Coordinates of N, CA and C in Angstrom, one line a residue:
M24 N -7.5 14.0 -18.0 CA -6.4 14.2 -17.1 C -5.1 14.2 -17.9
S25 N -4.3 15.0 -17.5 CA -3.0 15.1 -18.1 C -1.9 15.0 -17.2
Y26 N -2.2 14.1 -16.1 CA -1.2 14.0 -15.1 C -1.2 12.3 -14.7
F27 N -0.3 11.9 -14.1 CA -0.2 10.7 -13.5 C 0.5 10.7 -12.2
N28 N 0.6 9.6 -11.6 CA 1.3 9.3 -10.3 C 2.1 7.9 -10.3
L29 N 3.4 8.2 -10.3 CA 4.3 7.1 -10.6 C 4.9 7.1 -9.2
W30 N 4.4 5.8 -8.6 CA 4.8 5.4 -7.1 C 6.0 4.3 -7.2
L31 N 7.2 4.7 -6.7 CA 8.3 4.0 -6.5 C 8.3 3.4 -5.3
T32 N 8.4 2.0 -5.2 CA 8.5 1.4 -3.8 C 9.7 0.3 -3.9
G33 N 10.4 0.2 -2.9 CA 11.4 -0.7 -2.8 C 12.3 -0.3 -1.4
L34 N 13.3 -1.4 -1.2 CA 14.0 -1.1 0.2 C 15.0 0.1 0.0
S35 N 15.3 0.6 1.3 CA 16.2 1.6 1.2 C 17.5 1.1 0.5
G36 N 17.9 2.1 -0.3 CA 19.2 1.7 -1.2 C 18.9 1.1 -2.4
S37 N 17.7 0.8 -2.7 CA 17.4 0.3 -4.0 C 17.4 1.1 -5.4
G38 N 17.4 2.5 -5.0 CA 17.5 3.3 -6.0 C 16.3 4.2 -6.5
K39 N 15.3 4.2 -5.6 CA 14.2 4.9 -5.8 C 14.3 6.4 -6.2
T40 N 15.1 7.1 -5.2 CA 15.4 8.5 -5.4 C 16.1 8.8 -6.7
T41 N 17.1 8.0 -6.9 CA 17.8 8.3 -8.1 C 17.2 8.0 -9.5
I42 N 16.1 7.0 -9.4 CA 15.2 6.8 -10.5 C 14.3 7.9 -10.6
A43 N 13.8 8.5 -9.5 CA 12.8 9.5 -9.5 C 13.3 10.7 -10.1
E44 N 14.6 11.1 -9.8 CA 15.3 12.4 -10.2 C 15.6 12.1 -11.8
K45 N 16.0 11.0 -12.1 CA 16.2 10.7 -13.5 C 14.9 10.9 -14.5
V46 N 13.8 10.1 -14.0 CA 12.6 10.2 -14.8 C 12.1 11.7 -14.8
S47 N 12.1 12.5 -13.6 CA 11.8 13.8 -13.6 C 12.6 14.7 -14.5
D48 N 13.8 14.6 -14.6 CA 14.7 15.2 -15.5 C 14.1 14.9 -17.0
C49 N 13.9 13.8 -17.4 CA 13.5 13.3 -18.8 C 12.0 14.0 -19.0
L50 N 11.0 13.9 -18.0 CA 9.9 14.7 -18.1 C 10.0 16.0 -18.3
T51 N 10.8 16.7 -17.6 CA 11.0 18.1 -17.7 C 11.6 18.5 -19.1
D52 N 12.5 17.6 -19.7 CA 13.0 17.8 -20.9 C 11.9 17.8 -22.1
I53 N 10.9 17.1 -21.7 CA 9.7 17.1 -22.6 C 8.6 17.8 -22.3
S54 N 8.8 18.8 -21.5 CA 7.9 20.0 -20.9 C 6.5 19.2 -20.1
I55 N 6.8 18.2 -19.5 CA 5.7 17.6 -18.6 C 6.0 18.2 -17.2
N56 N 4.9 18.8 -16.6 CA 5.1 19.3 -15.3 C 5.1 18.2 -14.5
N57 N 6.0 18.1 -13.5 CA 6.1 17.0 -12.6 C 6.8 17.5 -11.2
E58 N 6.4 16.7 -10.2 CA 7.2 17.0 -8.8 C 7.5 15.7 -8.3
V59 N 8.8 15.7 -7.7 CA 9.3 14.4 -7.1 C 8.9 14.7 -5.5
L60 N 8.2 13.7 -5.0 CA 7.8 13.7 -3.7 C 8.6 12.5 -3.1
D61 N 9.8 12.8 -2.6 CA 10.8 12.0 -2.0 C 10.5 11.7 -0.5
G62 N 10.3 10.6 -0.1 CA 9.8 10.2 1.2 C 10.7 11.0 2.3
D63 N 12.1 10.8 2.0 CA 13.0 11.4 3.0 C 13.0 12.9 3.2
V64 N 12.7 13.5 2.0 CA 12.6 15.1 1.9 C 11.4 15.5 2.7
Y65 N 10.4 14.9 2.1 CA 9.0 15.4 2.5 C 8.7 15.2 4.1
R66 N 9.4 14.0 4.6 CA 8.9 13.5 6.0 C 9.5 14.6 7.0
A67 N 10.6 15.3 6.6 CA 11.0 16.3 7.3 C 10.2 17.5 7.8
F68 N 9.3 17.8 6.8 CA 8.3 19.1 7.1 C 7.0 18.5 7.2
L69 N 6.5 17.5 6.8 CA 5.2 16.9 6.8 C 4.9 16.1 8.1
S70 N 6.0 15.5 8.7 CA 5.9 14.7 9.8 C 7.1 15.0 10.7
P71 N 7.4 16.2 11.1 CA 8.7 16.4 11.9 C 8.5 15.7 13.2
G72 N 9.5 15.2 13.7 CA 9.5 14.6 15.0 C 8.8 13.2 15.2
A73 N 8.3 12.8 13.9 CA 7.5 11.5 14.0 C 8.7 10.4 14.0
G74 N 8.3 9.3 14.7 CA 9.2 8.2 14.8 C 8.9 7.4 13.5
Y75 N 9.3 5.9 13.6 CA 9.3 5.0 12.5 C 8.5 3.9 13.0
S76 N 7.5 3.9 13.7 CA 6.5 3.0 14.1 C 5.6 2.8 12.8
E77 N 5.0 1.6 12.6 CA 4.2 1.5 11.5 C 2.9 2.5 11.4
K78 N 2.6 2.9 12.6 CA 1.4 3.7 12.6 C 2.0 5.3 12.2
E79 N 3.0 5.6 12.5 CA 3.6 6.9 12.0 C 4.0 6.9 10.8
R80 N 4.6 5.8 10.2 CA 4.8 5.8 8.8 C 3.7 5.9 8.0
N81 N 2.6 5.1 8.5 CA 1.4 5.2 7.6 C 0.7 6.6 7.7
A82 N 0.8 7.2 8.7 CA 0.2 8.6 8.8 C 1.0 9.5 7.8
F83 N 2.2 9.3 7.7 CA 3.1 10.2 7.0 C 2.8 9.8 5.5
R84 N 2.6 8.6 5.1 CA 2.4 8.2 3.8 C 0.9 8.8 3.3
K85 N 0.1 8.8 4.1 CA -1.3 9.3 3.9 C -1.2 10.8 3.5
K86 N -0.4 11.5 4.3 CA 0.0 12.9 3.9 C 0.4 13.0 2.6
V87 N 1.4 12.2 2.0 CA 1.9 12.3 0.9 C 0.8 12.0 -0.2
I88 N 0.0 11.1 0.0 CA -1.1 10.6 -0.9 C -1.8 12.1 -1.1
V89 N -2.4 12.9 -0.1 CA -3.1 13.8 -0.1 C -2.3 15.0 -0.7
L90 N -1.1 15.1 -0.6 CA -0.3 16.1 -1.3 C -0.2 15.8 -2.8
A91 N -0.1 14.5 -3.2 CA 0.0 14.3 -4.6 C -1.4 14.6 -5.2
G92 N -2.5 14.4 -4.5 CA -3.8 14.8 -5.1 C -3.8 16.3 -5.3
I93 N -3.4 17.0 -4.4 CA -3.2 18.5 -4.5 C -2.5 18.9 -5.8
F94 N -1.2 18.3 -6.0 CA -0.5 18.6 -7.3 C -1.2 18.2 -8.4
N95 N -2.1 17.0 -8.5 CA -2.7 16.5 -9.6 C -3.7 17.6 -10.0
K96 N -4.5 18.3 -8.9 CA -5.5 19.1 -9.2 C -4.9 20.3 -10.2
H97 N -3.7 20.5 -10.2 CA -3.1 21.5 -11.0 C -2.2 21.0 -12.3
D98 N -2.8 19.7 -12.4 CA -2.1 19.0 -13.6 C -0.5 18.9 -13.6
I99 N -0.1 18.4 -12.3 CA 1.3 18.2 -12.2 C 1.4 16.8 -11.7
S100 N 2.2 15.9 -12.6 CA 2.4 14.6 -12.3 C 3.3 14.4 -11.3
C101 N 3.1 13.4 -10.4 CA 3.9 13.1 -9.2 C 4.8 11.9 -9.5
I102 N 5.9 12.0 -8.9 CA 7.0 10.7 -8.9 C 7.1 10.7 -7.4
I103 N 6.7 9.5 -6.8 CA 6.7 9.4 -5.6 C 7.6 8.3 -5.2
A104 N 8.8 8.7 -4.5 CA 9.8 7.6 -4.1 C 9.7 7.5 -2.5
M105 N 9.2 6.4 -2.3 CA 8.8 6.0 -1.0 C 8.8 4.6 -0.7
L106 N 9.7 4.2 0.4 CA 9.7 2.8 0.7 C 8.4 2.0 0.8
S107 N 7.5 2.5 1.4 CA 6.1 2.0 1.5 C 6.1 0.6 1.5
S108 N 6.4 0.1 2.6 CA 6.6 -1.4 2.8 C 5.5 -2.3 2.9
S109 N 4.3 -1.7 3.0 CA 3.1 -2.5 3.2 C 2.3 -2.4 2.1
Q110 N 1.7 -3.5 1.7 CA 0.8 -3.5 0.5 C -0.5 -2.5 0.7
S111 N -1.0 -2.5 1.9 CA -2.1 -1.8 2.4 C -1.9 -0.4 2.0
V112 N -0.9 0.3 2.1 CA -0.6 1.8 1.8 C -0.4 1.9 0.4
R113 N 0.1 1.1 -0.2 CA 0.1 1.0 -1.8 C -1.3 1.1 -2.5
T114 N -2.1 -0.1 -1.8 CA -3.4 -0.2 -2.2 C -4.1 1.0 -2.0
L115 N -3.9 1.8 -0.9 CA -4.7 3.1 -0.6 C -4.3 4.1 -1.5
A116 N -3.0 4.2 -2.0 CA -2.5 5.1 -2.8 C -3.3 4.9 -4.2
R117 N -3.2 3.8 -4.6 CA -3.9 3.2 -5.9 C -5.3 3.8 -6.0
Q118 N -6.0 3.6 -4.7 CA -7.5 3.8 -4.7 C -7.6 5.3 -4.7
E119 N -6.8 6.2 -4.1 CA -7.0 7.5 -4.0 C -6.5 8.5 -5.2
L120 N -5.5 7.9 -5.8 CA -4.8 8.8 -7.0 C -5.2 8.2 -8.2
S121 N -5.5 9.2 -9.1 CA -5.9 8.7 -10.5 C -4.5 8.4 -11.3
N122 N -4.6 7.7 -12.4 CA -3.5 7.4 -13.2 C -2.3 7.0 -12.4
F123 N -2.4 5.9 -11.5 CA -1.7 5.5 -10.9 C -0.7 4.3 -11.4
V124 N 0.6 4.4 -11.3 CA 1.5 3.4 -11.9 C 2.5 3.1 -10.7
E125 N 2.5 1.8 -10.5 CA 3.4 1.2 -9.2 C 4.7 0.8 -9.9
V126 N 5.7 1.2 -9.4 CA 7.0 0.6 -9.9 C 7.7 -0.1 -8.7
Y127 N 8.0 -1.2 -9.0 CA 8.8 -2.0 -7.8 C 10.1 -1.9 -8.2
V128 N 10.9 -1.2 -7.3 CA 12.4 -1.1 -7.5 C 13.0 -2.2 -6.7
K129 N 13.2 -3.3 -7.5 CA 13.5 -4.5 -6.8 C 15.2 -4.6 -6.8
C130 N 15.6 -4.9 -5.7 CA 17.0 -5.0 -5.4 C 17.3 -5.9 -4.2
P131 N 18.3 -6.9 -4.3 CA 18.5 -7.7 -3.1 C 18.9 -7.0 -2.0
I132 N 18.5 -7.2 -0.7 CA 18.9 -6.4 0.4 C 20.5 -6.5 0.5
E133 N 21.2 -7.6 0.2 CA 22.6 -7.5 0.2 C 23.2 -6.2 -0.5
V134 N 22.6 -6.0 -1.8 CA 23.0 -5.0 -2.5 C 22.7 -3.6 -1.9
C135 N 21.4 -3.4 -1.5 CA 21.1 -2.2 -0.8 C 22.0 -2.0 0.6
I136 N 22.3 -3.0 1.1 CA 23.3 -2.9 2.5 C 24.7 -2.5 2.0
R137 N 25.1 -3.0 0.8 CA 26.3 -2.5 0.2 C 26.2 -1.0 -0.3
R138 N 25.3 -0.6 -0.8 CA 25.0 0.7 -1.3 C 24.9 1.7 -0.1
D139 N 23.9 1.4 0.9 CA 23.6 2.1 2.0 C 23.8 3.7 2.1
P140 N 23.1 4.4 1.1 CA 23.4 5.9 0.8 C 23.2 6.6 2.0
K141 N 22.2 6.2 2.8 CA 21.7 7.1 4.0 C 22.4 6.6 5.3
G142 N 23.2 5.4 5.3 CA 23.9 4.8 6.4 C 22.9 3.9 7.3
I143 N 21.8 3.8 6.9 CA 20.8 3.1 7.6 C 21.2 1.9 8.2
Y144 N 21.6 1.0 7.2 CA 22.0 -0.5 7.4 C 23.3 -0.6 8.5
Q145 N 24.2 0.5 8.1 CA 25.3 0.6 9.1 C 24.9 1.0 10.5
R146 N 24.1 1.9 10.7 CA 23.6 2.3 12.0 C 22.9 1.3 12.6
R147 N 22.0 0.5 11.9 CA 21.4 -0.9 12.4 C 22.5 -1.8 13.0
K148 N 23.5 -1.9 12.1 CA 24.5 -3.0 12.4 C 25.1 -2.6 13.8
K149 N 25.3 -1.3 14.1 CA 26.0 -0.8 15.2 C 25.0 -0.6 16.4
G150 N 23.8 -1.0 16.2 CA 22.9 -1.0 17.1 C 22.2 0.4 17.6
E151 N 22.5 1.5 16.7 CA 22.0 2.8 16.8 C 20.9 3.0 16.4
M152 N 20.0 2.1 15.6 CA 18.9 2.3 14.9 C 18.1 0.8 15.0
T153 N 16.8 0.8 15.0 CA 15.9 -0.3 15.0 C 14.8 0.1 14.0
S154 N 14.1 -0.9 13.6 CA 12.8 -0.8 12.9 C 13.3 -0.5 11.4
V155 N 14.3 -1.1 11.0 CA 14.7 -1.0 9.7 C 13.9 -2.1 8.7
V156 N 13.4 -1.5 7.7 CA 12.6 -2.4 6.8 C 13.6 -3.2 6.1
G157 N 13.1 -4.6 6.1 CA 13.8 -5.5 5.4 C 14.9 -6.4 6.4
I158 N 15.0 -5.8 7.6 CA 15.7 -6.4 8.6 C 14.8 -6.7 9.8
D159 N 14.3 -5.7 10.4 CA 13.4 -5.7 11.6 C 11.9 -5.6 11.2
I160 N 11.6 -5.0 10.1 CA 10.2 -4.9 9.5 C 10.1 -5.5 8.3
P161 N 9.2 -6.4 8.2 CA 9.3 -7.1 6.8 C 8.7 -6.0 5.6
Y162 N 9.4 -6.4 4.5 CA 8.9 -5.5 3.1 C 7.9 -6.3 2.4
E163 N 6.8 -5.9 2.1 CA 5.8 -6.8 1.4 C 5.9 -6.4 -0.1
E164 N 6.5 -7.4 -0.7 CA 6.6 -7.1 -2.2 C 5.3 -6.8 -2.9
P165 N 5.3 -5.8 -3.8 CA 4.0 -5.5 -4.5 C 3.5 -6.7 -5.2
I166 N 2.1 -6.8 -5.2 CA 1.3 -8.0 -5.7 C 1.4 -7.9 -7.2
S167 N 1.1 -6.7 -7.8 CA 1.0 -6.7 -9.4 C 1.3 -5.3 -9.6
P168 N 2.6 -5.0 -9.6 CA 3.2 -3.5 -10.0 C 2.9 -3.4 -11.4
E169 N 2.8 -2.3 -12.1 CA 2.8 -2.1 -13.5 C 4.1 -2.3 -14.1
I170 N 5.2 -1.9 -13.0 CA 6.5 -2.0 -13.6 C 7.4 -2.6 -12.5
I171 N 8.4 -3.5 -13.0 CA 9.4 -3.9 -12.2 C 10.7 -3.7 -12.7
V172 N 11.6 -3.2 -12.0 CA 12.9 -2.8 -12.4 C 13.9 -3.4 -11.6
E173 N 14.8 -4.1 -12.0 CA 15.8 -4.8 -11.1 C 17.1 -4.0 -11.1
T174 N 17.3 -3.1 -10.1 CA 18.5 -2.1 -10.2 C 19.8 -2.6 -9.9
D175 N 19.9 -4.0 -9.6 CA 21.2 -4.6 -9.5 C 21.7 -5.1 -10.8
K176 N 20.8 -5.1 -11.8 CA 20.9 -5.8 -13.1 C 21.0 -4.8 -14.3
I177 N 20.3 -3.6 -14.2 CA 20.1 -2.7 -15.2 C 20.6 -1.3 -14.8
S178 N 21.1 -0.6 -15.8 CA 21.5 0.9 -15.5 C 20.3 1.8 -15.2
I179 N 20.7 3.0 -14.8 CA 19.7 4.0 -14.4 C 19.0 4.5 -15.8
D180 N 19.8 4.5 -16.8 CA 19.2 5.1 -18.1 C 18.2 4.0 -18.7
S181 N 18.6 2.9 -18.6 CA 17.8 1.5 -18.9 C 16.5 1.7 -18.2
T182 N 16.5 1.8 -16.8 CA 15.4 1.9 -16.0 C 14.5 2.9 -16.3
S183 N 15.1 4.1 -16.6 CA 14.1 5.4 -17.0 C 13.5 5.1 -18.3
E184 N 14.2 4.5 -19.1 CA 13.4 4.2 -20.5 C 12.3 3.3 -20.4
I185 N 12.5 2.1 -19.6 CA 11.5 1.3 -19.2 C 10.2 1.9 -18.7
I186 N 10.5 2.9 -17.8 CA 9.4 3.5 -17.1 C 8.8 4.4 -18.1
L187 N 9.5 5.3 -18.8 CA 8.6 6.2 -19.8 C 8.2 5.4 -20.8
D188 N 8.6 4.3 -21.3 CA 8.0 3.5 -22.3 C 6.7 3.0 -21.9
K189 N 6.6 2.7 -20.5 CA 5.3 2.2 -20.0 C 4.2 3.2 -19.8
L190 N 4.8 4.5 -19.4 CA 4.0 5.6 -19.5 C 3.3 5.9 -20.7
K191 N 4.1 5.6 -21.9 CA 3.7 5.7 -23.1 C 2.5 4.7 -23.4
S192 N 2.8 3.5 -23.2 CA 2.0 2.5 -23.5 C 0.7 2.6 -22.8
L193 N 0.8 3.3 -21.6 CA -0.5 3.5 -20.9 C -1.3 4.6 -21.2
H194 N -0.6 5.2 -22.3 CA -1.3 6.5 -22.9 C -1.3 7.6 -21.9
L195 N -0.3 7.7 -21.0 CA -0.1 8.8 -19.9 C 0.9 9.7 -20.5
L196 N 1.6 9.2 -21.6 CA 2.6 10.2 -22.2 C 2.5 10.1 -23.6
K197 N 2.8 11.2 -24.2 CA 2.7 11.0 -25.8 C 4.0 10.8 -26.3

């Protein structure tokens, strides 16, 4: 197998998408075929019109797992940036996807609220939105991720280096 699945999980605003894009750029620079499966981007066409109940979120996550498997059949590594708040979904992904590497993008909710790139926390504060993970819905921290990066403490470049080094140590990258 010449592919892997890098699953980035963390609260909204923790830096999953930024990390995914940076790691993707680094992999592309060394001629590794990869695709970023960003939860926000793929949700728009894999689950249009779906709400944010746990059932709807899990159905969408399962679609992303299937999609990653399709990319893998063509030796394309996937960098999956998805909140994935429940351990059960991440366990399912680990069972279904080969060469699975879980990255916990750890960041205090106070920092995520301050960053708020999508305005989710601001809309929640105004009462325009409910079902926000970390506030209304619990986020289950990963039990034993292969990598933990604390994005309130280290730079995006350092984070990318940590991830690439781990992929090398797991013999998923040369």
